[in-house]
Coordinates of C-alpha atoms and ligand atoms in Angstrom, one line a residue:
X1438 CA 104.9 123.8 113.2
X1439 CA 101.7 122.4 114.5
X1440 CA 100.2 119.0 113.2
X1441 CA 96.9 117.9 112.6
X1442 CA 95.7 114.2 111.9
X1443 CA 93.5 113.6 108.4
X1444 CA 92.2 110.5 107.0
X1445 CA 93.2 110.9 103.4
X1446 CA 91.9 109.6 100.3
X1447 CA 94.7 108.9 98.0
X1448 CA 92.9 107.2 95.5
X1449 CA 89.6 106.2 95.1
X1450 CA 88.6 102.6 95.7
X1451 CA 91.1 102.8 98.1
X1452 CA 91.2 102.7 101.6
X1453 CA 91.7 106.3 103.5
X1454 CA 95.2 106.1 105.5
X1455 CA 96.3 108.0 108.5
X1456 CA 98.2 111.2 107.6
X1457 CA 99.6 113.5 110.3
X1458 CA 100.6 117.0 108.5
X1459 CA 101.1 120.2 109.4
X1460 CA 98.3 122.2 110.0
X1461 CA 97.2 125.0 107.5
X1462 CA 97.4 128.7 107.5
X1463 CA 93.5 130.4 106.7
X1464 CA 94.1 132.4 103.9
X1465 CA 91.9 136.1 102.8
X1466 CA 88.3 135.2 103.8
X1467 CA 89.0 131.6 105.5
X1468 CA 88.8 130.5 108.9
X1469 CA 90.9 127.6 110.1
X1470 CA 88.3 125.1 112.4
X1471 CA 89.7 122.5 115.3
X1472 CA 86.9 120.2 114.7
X1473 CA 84.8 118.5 117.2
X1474 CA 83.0 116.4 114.9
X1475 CA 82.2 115.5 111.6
X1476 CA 79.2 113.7 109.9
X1477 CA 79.8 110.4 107.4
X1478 CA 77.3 111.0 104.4
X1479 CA 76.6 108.6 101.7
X1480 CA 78.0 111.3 99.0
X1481 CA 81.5 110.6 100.9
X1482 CA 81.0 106.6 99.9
X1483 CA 80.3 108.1 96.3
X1484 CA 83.6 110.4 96.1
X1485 CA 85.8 107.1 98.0
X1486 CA 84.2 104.8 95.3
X1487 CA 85.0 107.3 92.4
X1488 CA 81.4 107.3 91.2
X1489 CA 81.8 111.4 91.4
X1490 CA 84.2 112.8 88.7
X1491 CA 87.0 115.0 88.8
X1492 CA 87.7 114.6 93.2
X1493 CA 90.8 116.8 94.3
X1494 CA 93.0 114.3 95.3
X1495 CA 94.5 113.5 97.9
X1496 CA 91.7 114.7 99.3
X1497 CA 90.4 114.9 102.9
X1498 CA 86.2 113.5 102.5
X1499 CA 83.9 115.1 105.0
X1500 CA 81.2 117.9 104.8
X1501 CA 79.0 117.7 107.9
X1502 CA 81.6 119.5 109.3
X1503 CA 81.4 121.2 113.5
X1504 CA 84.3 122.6 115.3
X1505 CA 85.5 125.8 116.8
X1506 CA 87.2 128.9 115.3
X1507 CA 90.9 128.4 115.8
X1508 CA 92.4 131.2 113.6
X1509 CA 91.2 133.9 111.4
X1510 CA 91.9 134.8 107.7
X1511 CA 92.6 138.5 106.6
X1512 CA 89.7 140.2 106.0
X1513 CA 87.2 137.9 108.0
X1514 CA 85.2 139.7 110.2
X1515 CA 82.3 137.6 110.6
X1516 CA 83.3 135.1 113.4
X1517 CA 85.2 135.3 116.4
X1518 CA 87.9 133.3 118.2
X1519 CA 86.0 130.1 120.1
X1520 CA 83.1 130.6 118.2
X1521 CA 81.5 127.3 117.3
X1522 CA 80.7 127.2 112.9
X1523 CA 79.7 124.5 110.8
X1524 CA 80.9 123.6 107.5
X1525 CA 78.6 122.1 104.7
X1526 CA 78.8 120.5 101.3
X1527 CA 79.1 123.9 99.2
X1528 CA 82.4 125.2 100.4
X1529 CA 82.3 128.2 98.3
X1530 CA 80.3 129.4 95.1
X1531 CA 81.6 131.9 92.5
X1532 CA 78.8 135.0 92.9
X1533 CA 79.0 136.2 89.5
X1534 CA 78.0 133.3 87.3
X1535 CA 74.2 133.4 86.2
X1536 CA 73.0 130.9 89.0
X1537 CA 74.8 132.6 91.9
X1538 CA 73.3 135.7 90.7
X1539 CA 69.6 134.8 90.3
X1540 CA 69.6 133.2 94.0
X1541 CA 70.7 129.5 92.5
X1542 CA 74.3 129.3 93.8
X1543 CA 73.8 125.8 94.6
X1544 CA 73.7 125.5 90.6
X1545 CA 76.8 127.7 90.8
X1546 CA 79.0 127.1 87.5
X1547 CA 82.5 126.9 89.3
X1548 CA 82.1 125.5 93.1
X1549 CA 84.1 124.2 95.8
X1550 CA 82.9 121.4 97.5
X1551 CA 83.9 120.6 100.9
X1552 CA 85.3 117.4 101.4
X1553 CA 85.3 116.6 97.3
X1554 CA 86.9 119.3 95.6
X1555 CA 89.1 121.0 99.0
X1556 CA 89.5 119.0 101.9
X1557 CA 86.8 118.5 104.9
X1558 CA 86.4 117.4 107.9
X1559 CA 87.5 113.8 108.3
X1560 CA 90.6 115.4 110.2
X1561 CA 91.1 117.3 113.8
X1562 CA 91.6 121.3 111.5
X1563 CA 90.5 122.3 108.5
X1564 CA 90.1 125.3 106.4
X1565 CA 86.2 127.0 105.4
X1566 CA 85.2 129.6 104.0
X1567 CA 84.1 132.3 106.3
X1568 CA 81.5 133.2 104.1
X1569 CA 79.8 129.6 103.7
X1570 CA 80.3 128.5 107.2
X1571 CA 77.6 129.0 110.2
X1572 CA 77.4 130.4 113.7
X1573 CA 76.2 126.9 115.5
X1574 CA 74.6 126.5 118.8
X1575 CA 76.7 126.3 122.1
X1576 CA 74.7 123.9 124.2
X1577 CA 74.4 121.1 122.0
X1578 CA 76.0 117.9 121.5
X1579 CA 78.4 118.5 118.3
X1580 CA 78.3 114.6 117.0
X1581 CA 74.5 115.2 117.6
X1582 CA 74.7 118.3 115.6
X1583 CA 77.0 117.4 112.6
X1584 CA 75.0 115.7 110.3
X1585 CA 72.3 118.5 110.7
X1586 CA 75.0 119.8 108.3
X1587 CA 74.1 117.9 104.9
X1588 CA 71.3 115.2 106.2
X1589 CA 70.0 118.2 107.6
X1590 CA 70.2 120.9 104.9
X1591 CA 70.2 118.8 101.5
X1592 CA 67.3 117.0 103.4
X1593 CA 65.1 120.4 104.4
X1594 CA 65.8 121.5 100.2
X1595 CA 64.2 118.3 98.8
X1596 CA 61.8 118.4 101.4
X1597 CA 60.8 122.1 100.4
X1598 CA 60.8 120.9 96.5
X1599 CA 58.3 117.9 97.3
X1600 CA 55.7 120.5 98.1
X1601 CA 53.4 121.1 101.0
X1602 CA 51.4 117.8 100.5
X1603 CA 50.1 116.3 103.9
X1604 CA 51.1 112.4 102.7
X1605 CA 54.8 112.3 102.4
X1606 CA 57.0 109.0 101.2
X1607 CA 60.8 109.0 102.3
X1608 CA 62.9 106.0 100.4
X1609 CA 65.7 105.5 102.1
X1610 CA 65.4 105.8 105.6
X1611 CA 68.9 106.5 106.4
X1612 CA 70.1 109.8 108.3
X1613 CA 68.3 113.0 105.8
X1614 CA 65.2 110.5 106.3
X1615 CA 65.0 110.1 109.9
X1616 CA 66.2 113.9 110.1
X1617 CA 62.9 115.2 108.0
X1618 CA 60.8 112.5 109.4
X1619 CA 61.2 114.5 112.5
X1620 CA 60.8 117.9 110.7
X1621 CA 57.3 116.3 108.7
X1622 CA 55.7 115.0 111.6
X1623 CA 56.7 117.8 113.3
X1624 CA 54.6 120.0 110.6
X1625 CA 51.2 117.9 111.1
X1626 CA 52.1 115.5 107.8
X1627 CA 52.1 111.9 108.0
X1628 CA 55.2 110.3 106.9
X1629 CA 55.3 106.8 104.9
X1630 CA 59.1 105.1 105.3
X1631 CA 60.2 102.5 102.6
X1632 CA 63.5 100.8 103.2
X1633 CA 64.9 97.2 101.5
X1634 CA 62.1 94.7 101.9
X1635 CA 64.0 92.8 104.7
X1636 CA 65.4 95.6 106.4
X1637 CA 62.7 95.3 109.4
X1638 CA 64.7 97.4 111.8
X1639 CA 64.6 100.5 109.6
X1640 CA 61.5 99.9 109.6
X1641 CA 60.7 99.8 113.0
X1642 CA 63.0 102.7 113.8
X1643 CA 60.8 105.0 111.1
X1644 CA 57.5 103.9 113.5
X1645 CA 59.7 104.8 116.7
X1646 CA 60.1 108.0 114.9
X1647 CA 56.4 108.5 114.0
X1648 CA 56.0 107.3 110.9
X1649 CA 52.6 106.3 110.1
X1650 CA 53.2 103.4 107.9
X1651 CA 57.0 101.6 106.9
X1652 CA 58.0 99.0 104.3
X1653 CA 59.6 97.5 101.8
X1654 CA 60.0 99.6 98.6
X1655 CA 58.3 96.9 96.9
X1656 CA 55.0 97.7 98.4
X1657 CA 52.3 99.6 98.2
X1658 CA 51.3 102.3 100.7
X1659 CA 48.0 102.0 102.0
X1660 CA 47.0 105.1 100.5
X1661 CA 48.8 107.0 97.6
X1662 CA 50.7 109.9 98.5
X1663 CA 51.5 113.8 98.2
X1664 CA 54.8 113.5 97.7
X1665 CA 57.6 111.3 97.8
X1666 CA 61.7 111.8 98.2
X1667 CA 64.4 109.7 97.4
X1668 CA 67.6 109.4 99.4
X1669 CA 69.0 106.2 98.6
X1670 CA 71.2 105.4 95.6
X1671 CA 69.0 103.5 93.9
X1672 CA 67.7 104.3 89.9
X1673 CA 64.8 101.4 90.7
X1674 CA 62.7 103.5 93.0
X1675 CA 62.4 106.4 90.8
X1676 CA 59.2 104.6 88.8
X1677 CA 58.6 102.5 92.3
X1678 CA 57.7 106.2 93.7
X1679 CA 55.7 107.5 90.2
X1680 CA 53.6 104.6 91.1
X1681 CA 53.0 105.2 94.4
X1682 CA 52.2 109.0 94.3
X1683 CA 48.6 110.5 93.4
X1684 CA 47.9 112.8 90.3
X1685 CA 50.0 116.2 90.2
X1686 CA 51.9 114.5 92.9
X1687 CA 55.8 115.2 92.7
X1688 CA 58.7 112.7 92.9
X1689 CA 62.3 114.3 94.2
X1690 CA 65.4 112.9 94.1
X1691 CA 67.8 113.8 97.2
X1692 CA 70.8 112.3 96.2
X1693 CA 73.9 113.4 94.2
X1694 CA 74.2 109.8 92.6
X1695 CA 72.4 107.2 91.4
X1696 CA 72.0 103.5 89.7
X1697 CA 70.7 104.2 86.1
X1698 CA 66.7 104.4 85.7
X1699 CA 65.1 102.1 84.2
X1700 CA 62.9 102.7 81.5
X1701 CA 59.0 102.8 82.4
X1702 CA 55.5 103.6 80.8
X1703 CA 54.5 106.8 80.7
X1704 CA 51.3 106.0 81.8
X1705 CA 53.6 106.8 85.5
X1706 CA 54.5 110.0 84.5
X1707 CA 51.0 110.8 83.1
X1708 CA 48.3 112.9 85.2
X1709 CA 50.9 116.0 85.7
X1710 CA 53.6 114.1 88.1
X1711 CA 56.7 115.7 88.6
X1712 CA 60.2 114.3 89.3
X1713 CA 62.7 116.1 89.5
X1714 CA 66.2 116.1 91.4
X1715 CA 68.0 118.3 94.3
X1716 CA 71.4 119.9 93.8
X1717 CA 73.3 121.1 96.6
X1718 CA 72.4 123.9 99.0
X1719 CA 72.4 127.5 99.1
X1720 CA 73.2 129.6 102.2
X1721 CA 69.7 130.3 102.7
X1722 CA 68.5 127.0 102.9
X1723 CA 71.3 126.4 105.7
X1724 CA 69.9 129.7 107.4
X1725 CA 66.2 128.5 106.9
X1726 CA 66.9 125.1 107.9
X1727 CA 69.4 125.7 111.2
X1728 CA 66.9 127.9 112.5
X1729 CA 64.2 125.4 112.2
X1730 CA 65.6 122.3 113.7
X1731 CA 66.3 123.6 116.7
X1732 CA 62.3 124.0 117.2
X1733 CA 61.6 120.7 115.9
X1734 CA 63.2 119.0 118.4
X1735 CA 65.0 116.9 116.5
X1736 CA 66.3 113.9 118.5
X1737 CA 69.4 112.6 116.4
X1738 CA 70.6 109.1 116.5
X1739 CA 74.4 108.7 116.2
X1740 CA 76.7 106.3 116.2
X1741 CA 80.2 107.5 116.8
X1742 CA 83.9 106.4 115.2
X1743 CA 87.0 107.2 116.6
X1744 CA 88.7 109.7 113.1
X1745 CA 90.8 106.9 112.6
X1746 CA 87.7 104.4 112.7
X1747 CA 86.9 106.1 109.1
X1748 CA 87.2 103.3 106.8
X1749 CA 85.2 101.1 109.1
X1750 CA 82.3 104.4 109.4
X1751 CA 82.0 104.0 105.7
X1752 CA 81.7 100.6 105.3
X1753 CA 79.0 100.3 108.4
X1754 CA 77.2 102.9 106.4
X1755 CA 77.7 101.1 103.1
X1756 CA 76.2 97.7 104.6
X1757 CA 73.2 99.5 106.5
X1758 CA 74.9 98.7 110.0
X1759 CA 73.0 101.3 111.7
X1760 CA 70.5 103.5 112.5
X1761 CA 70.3 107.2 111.4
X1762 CA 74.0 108.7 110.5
X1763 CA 77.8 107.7 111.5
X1764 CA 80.0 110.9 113.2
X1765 CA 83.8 111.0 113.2
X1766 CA 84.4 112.1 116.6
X1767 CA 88.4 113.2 116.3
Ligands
LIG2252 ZN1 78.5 130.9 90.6
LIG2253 ZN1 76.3 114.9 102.3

């Protein structure tokens, strides 16, 4: 029987070990992957650290997910042999609960998550979903491409919510940031990067990226804003942005986890402000957002990791070690 390598997760708040097993049969519907690359996102520090509940486990983290077709389910029509397909965050959604039929299956009441609640793509196969995988472009770089996959797509959602104001704050200017930057600029706004107060190269790598102004979430912009999103993990910012956005602006929180908010007047809030938080993704953002970046000309900045470089991936991600988003590269 064929093998594959994985980096499992046995237990969280431990370390992922080195597990060579055989590699799976796709069942009805599923498509088996060889995988050329796969993105490190900060939900994957969330599900090692046990800060998300209930994780399949062992489990196998990963969700930015880019490989080629290697066998085919019964019944999957969809995608050939060779084809290249990524994998995202919502594995699967249920289509008949209330959410998946009103157009909200990332709201779905009984999902799979890739990488959290079946295994992902921290490994050289795995198994998707025929349904909630994508056809991905042939010429480009697949590390490059990979974290298009949840930076990308949970990224392009939030960035839809905040609205179409021209002034747009990004906190937490890891990889969704300097992905939608990109996206921003590319759409005639003017982008406003705040990062930790010393973090000087962040900020210098938001200018390099267009940004029109970068600092410390401490500060104020020189001019309040449209809009702002949040991406890092961090309850604090959530009346740090109230207070930097004008009247009617809107606050959006990107992440799937955060430090507690602190309490705050309402005077913040006050003047019609919105915040309000992004869950997940539906197929149609993916569609929306994979034909978009293309255009943009996004220019990605990866650093790659051997697959069994994981644990040191997610600590470099955990301490800020570098700029835009980590890529297992099996
Ligand atoms: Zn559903
Ligand atoms: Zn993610």
């Amino acid at each position: 029987m064929p093998k594959m390598r994985a980096m499992v997760l046995d237990r969280p708040k431990t370390p992922l070990v080195l597990r060579e097993q055989p590699v799976p049969q796709p069942a009805a519907g599923q498509i088996l992957i060889a995988i050329e690359a796969c993105g490190v996102c900060r939900t994957d520090l969330h599900v090692v650290d046990g800060e998300l509940p209930n994780p399949k486990l062992p489990i196998v983290p990963g969700h930015e997910i880019v490989g080629r077709v290697a066998a085919l389910g019964p019944g999957v029509r969809n995608f050939a042999l060779g084809t290249r397909v990524g994998v995202p965050w919502l594995g699967e959604a249920c289509g008949v609960c209330p959410y998946c039929r009103s157009g909200r299956e990332n709201l779905c009441d009984a999902p799979v998550f890739t990488g959290y609640t079946r295994d992902g793509g921290y490994a050289t196969y795995t198994l998707a979903n025929a349904r909630f995988s994508f056809a991905l472009p042939e010429n480009r770089d697949a590390a490059e491409t990979a974290p298009l996959l949840c930076a990308g797509l949970i990224g392009w959602r939030s960035y839809r919510m905040a609205g179409q104001g021209e002034a747009l704050g990004l906190y937490g200017f890891g990889a969704a940031a300097h992905i939608l930057a990109q996206v921003a600029i590319w759409q005639g706004r003017r982008v406003f990067a705040f990062t930790r107060s010393s973090d000087t190269a962040s900020q210098d790598f938001a200018r390099s990226l267009g940004a029109v102004w970068a600092g410390g979430s401490d500060e104020m912009p020189p001019e309040k804003l449209d809009a702002a999103i949040i991406f890092a993990p961090v309850g604090a910012l959530v009346p740090a942005a109230l207070a930097v956005v004008k009247k009617g602006g809107r606050v959006v929180c990107g992440g799937i986890h955060m430090s507690d908010i602190p309490s705050f007047p309402y005077r913040l809030l006050w003047e019609e402000r919105e915040l309000l938080s992004v869950a997940n993704l539906t197929r149609r953002d993916a569609y929306e957002f994979l034909t978009i970046a293309p255009r943009a000309g996004i220019k990605m900045q990866v650093t790659r990791f051997p697959l069994d470089q994981a644990n040191a991936a997610l600590d470099d991600l955990r301490q800020g070690r570098f700029e835009g988003a980590a890529v297992l590269v099996p």
